[in-house]
Protein backbone atom coordinates (compact mmCIF):
# COMPACT_ATOMS: atom_id res chain seq x y z
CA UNK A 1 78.35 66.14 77.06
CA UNK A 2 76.38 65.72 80.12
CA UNK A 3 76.99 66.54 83.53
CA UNK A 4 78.24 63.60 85.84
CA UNK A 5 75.54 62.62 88.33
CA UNK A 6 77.99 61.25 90.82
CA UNK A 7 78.88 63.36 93.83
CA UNK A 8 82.60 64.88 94.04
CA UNK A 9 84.85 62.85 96.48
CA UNK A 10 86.16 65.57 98.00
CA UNK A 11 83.10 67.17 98.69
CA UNK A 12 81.92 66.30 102.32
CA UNK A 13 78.19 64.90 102.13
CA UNK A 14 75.44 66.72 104.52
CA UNK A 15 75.90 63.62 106.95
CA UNK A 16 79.92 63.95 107.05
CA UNK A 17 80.28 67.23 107.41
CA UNK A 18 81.36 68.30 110.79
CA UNK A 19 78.99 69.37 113.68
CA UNK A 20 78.05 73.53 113.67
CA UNK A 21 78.89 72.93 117.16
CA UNK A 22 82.38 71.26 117.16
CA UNK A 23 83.34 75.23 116.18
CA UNK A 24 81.58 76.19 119.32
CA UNK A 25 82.59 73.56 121.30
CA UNK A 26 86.23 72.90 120.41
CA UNK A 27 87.59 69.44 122.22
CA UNK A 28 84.32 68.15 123.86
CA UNK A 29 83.22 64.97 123.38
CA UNK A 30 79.89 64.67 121.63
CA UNK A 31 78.92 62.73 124.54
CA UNK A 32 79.36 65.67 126.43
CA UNK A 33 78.72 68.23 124.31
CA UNK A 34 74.89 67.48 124.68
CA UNK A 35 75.14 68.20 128.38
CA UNK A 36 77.00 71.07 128.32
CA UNK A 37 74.45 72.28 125.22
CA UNK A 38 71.52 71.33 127.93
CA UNK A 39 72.78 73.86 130.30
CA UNK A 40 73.49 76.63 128.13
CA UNK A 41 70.02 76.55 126.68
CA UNK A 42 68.76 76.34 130.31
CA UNK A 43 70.45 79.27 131.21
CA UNK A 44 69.79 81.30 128.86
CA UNK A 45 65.86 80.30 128.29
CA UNK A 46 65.14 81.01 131.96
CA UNK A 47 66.87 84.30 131.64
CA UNK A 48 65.27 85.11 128.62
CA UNK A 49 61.91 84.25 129.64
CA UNK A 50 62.33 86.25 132.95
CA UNK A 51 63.16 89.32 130.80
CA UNK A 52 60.03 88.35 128.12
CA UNK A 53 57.81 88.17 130.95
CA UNK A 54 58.83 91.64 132.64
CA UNK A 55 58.42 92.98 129.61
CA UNK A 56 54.64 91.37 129.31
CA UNK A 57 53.95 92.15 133.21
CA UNK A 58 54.98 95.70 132.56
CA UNK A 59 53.00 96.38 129.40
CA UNK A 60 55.86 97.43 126.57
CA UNK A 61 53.79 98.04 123.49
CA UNK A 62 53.85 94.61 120.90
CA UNK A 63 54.58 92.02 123.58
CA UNK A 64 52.39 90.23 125.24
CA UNK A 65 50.27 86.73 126.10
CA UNK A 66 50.04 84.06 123.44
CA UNK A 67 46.40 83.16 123.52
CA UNK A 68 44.52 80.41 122.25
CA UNK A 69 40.44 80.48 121.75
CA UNK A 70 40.82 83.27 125.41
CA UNK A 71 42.71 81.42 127.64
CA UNK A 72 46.77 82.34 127.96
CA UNK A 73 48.72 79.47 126.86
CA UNK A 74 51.44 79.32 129.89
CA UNK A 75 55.15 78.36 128.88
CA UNK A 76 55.13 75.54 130.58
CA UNK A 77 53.30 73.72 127.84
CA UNK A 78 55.68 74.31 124.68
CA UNK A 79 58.46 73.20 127.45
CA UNK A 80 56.22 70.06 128.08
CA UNK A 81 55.96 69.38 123.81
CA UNK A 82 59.79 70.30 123.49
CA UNK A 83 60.76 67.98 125.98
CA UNK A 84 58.22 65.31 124.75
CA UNK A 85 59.66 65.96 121.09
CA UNK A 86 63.13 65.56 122.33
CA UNK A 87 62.16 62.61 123.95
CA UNK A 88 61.06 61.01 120.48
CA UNK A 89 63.58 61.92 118.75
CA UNK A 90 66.20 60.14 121.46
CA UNK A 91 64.43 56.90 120.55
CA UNK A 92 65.25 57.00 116.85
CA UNK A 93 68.54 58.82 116.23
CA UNK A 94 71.72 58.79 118.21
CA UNK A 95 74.01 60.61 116.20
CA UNK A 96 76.70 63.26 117.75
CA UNK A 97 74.70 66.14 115.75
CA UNK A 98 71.08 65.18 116.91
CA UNK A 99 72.50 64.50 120.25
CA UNK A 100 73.72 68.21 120.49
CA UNK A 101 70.30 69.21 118.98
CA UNK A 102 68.45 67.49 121.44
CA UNK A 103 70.75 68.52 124.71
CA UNK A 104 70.15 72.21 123.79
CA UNK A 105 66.23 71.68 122.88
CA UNK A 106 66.12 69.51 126.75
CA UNK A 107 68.03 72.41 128.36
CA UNK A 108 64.85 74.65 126.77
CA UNK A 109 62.07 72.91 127.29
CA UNK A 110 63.62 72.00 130.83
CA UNK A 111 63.79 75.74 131.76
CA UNK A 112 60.09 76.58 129.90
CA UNK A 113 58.91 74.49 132.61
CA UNK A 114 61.20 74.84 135.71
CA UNK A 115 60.50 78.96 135.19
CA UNK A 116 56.89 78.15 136.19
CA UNK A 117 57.09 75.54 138.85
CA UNK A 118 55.61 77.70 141.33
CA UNK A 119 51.99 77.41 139.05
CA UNK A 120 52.63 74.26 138.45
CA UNK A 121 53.08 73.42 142.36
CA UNK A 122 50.42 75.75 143.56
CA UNK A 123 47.67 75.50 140.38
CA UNK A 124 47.56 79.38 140.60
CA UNK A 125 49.33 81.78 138.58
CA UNK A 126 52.06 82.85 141.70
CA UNK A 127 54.52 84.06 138.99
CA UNK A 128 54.79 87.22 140.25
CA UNK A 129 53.91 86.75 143.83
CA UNK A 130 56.02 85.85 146.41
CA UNK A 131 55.26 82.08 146.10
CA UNK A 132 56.50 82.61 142.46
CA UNK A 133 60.51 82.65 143.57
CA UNK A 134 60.10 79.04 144.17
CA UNK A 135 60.41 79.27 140.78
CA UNK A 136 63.66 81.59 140.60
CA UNK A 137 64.92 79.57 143.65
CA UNK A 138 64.63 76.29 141.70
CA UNK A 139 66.10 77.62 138.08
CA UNK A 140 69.38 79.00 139.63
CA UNK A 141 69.66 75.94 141.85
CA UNK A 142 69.72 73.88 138.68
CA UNK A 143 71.84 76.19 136.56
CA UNK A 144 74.76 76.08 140.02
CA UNK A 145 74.58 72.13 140.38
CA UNK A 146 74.62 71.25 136.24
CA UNK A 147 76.77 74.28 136.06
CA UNK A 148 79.16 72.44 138.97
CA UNK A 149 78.60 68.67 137.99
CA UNK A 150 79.63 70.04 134.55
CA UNK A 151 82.52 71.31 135.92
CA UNK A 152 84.01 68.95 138.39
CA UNK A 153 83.43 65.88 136.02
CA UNK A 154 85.52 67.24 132.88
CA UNK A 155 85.49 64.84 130.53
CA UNK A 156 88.17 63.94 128.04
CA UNK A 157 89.22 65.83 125.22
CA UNK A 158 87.28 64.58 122.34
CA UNK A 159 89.15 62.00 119.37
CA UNK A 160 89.86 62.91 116.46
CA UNK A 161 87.02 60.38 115.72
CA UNK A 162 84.66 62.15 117.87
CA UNK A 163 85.49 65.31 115.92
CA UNK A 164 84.87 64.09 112.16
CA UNK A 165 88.48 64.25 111.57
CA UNK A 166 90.07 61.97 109.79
């Protein structure tokens, strides 16, 4: 006898299956969860690139510049294709999963290129000069009002809709 082809009932497909981030994110609404994904991945990528940098500035053994044909390929410009991706991707699919996806790929690609705003102002590479905490100033200005308009405007809890249950 052969195997049945048809897919068990009870078996959630890929596209019903709850969120990765509903565990993470208990009671947010996917319309917020995006947002709230954003600024976490902000945070975090500007902190972590602060610390990769360091490390690169102060020579650790194994880290350094990413290099392309001689010329050092500034973070700014996989922030500028993440947020450019992101932005594609926002014109095809809306669902509460690839909205989450996208908020926490904007929040990166946001802070890839906030981190080196001072370049980008100047056209010189200021990042560790004192122009460069224009940069620093900037990042933790965004991080406090996000962090506060996140904050003050709590939204609802999410549906049981909102949250795949039935």
């Amino acid at each position: 006898m052969k195997p049945s082809t048809t897919s068990d009932p009870a078996r959630p497909r890929r596209s019903e299956r709850p969120s990765p981030w509903l565990r993470l994110l208990p009671g947010i609404s996917p319309k917020r969860r995006g947002f709230i994904l954003a600024w976490w991945g902000f945070a975090l990528t500007f902190g972590g690139m602060r610390l990769l940098t360091w490390l690169i500035h102060i020579d650790v053994a194994g880290v350094g510049d990413l290099q392309a044909g001689g010329v050092h390929l500034h973070h700014y410009v996989w922030g500028i294709l993440l947020l450019a991706a992101v932005g594609a991707a926002g014109l095809a699919e809306r669902s509460a999963r690839a909205r989450a996806w996208m908020g926490l790929a904007y929040g990166v690609g946001l802070a890839l290129i906030v981190d080196e705003a001072a370049l980008l102002i100047s056209l010189e590479d200021v990042y560790w000069d004192t122009e460069g905490g224009v940069s620093i100033a900037l990042a933790i200005a965004v991080i406090a009002v996000a962090g506060s308009v996140l904050a003050m405007t709590r939204g609802r809890r999410a549906s049981k809709a909102d949250r795949g249950e039935s």
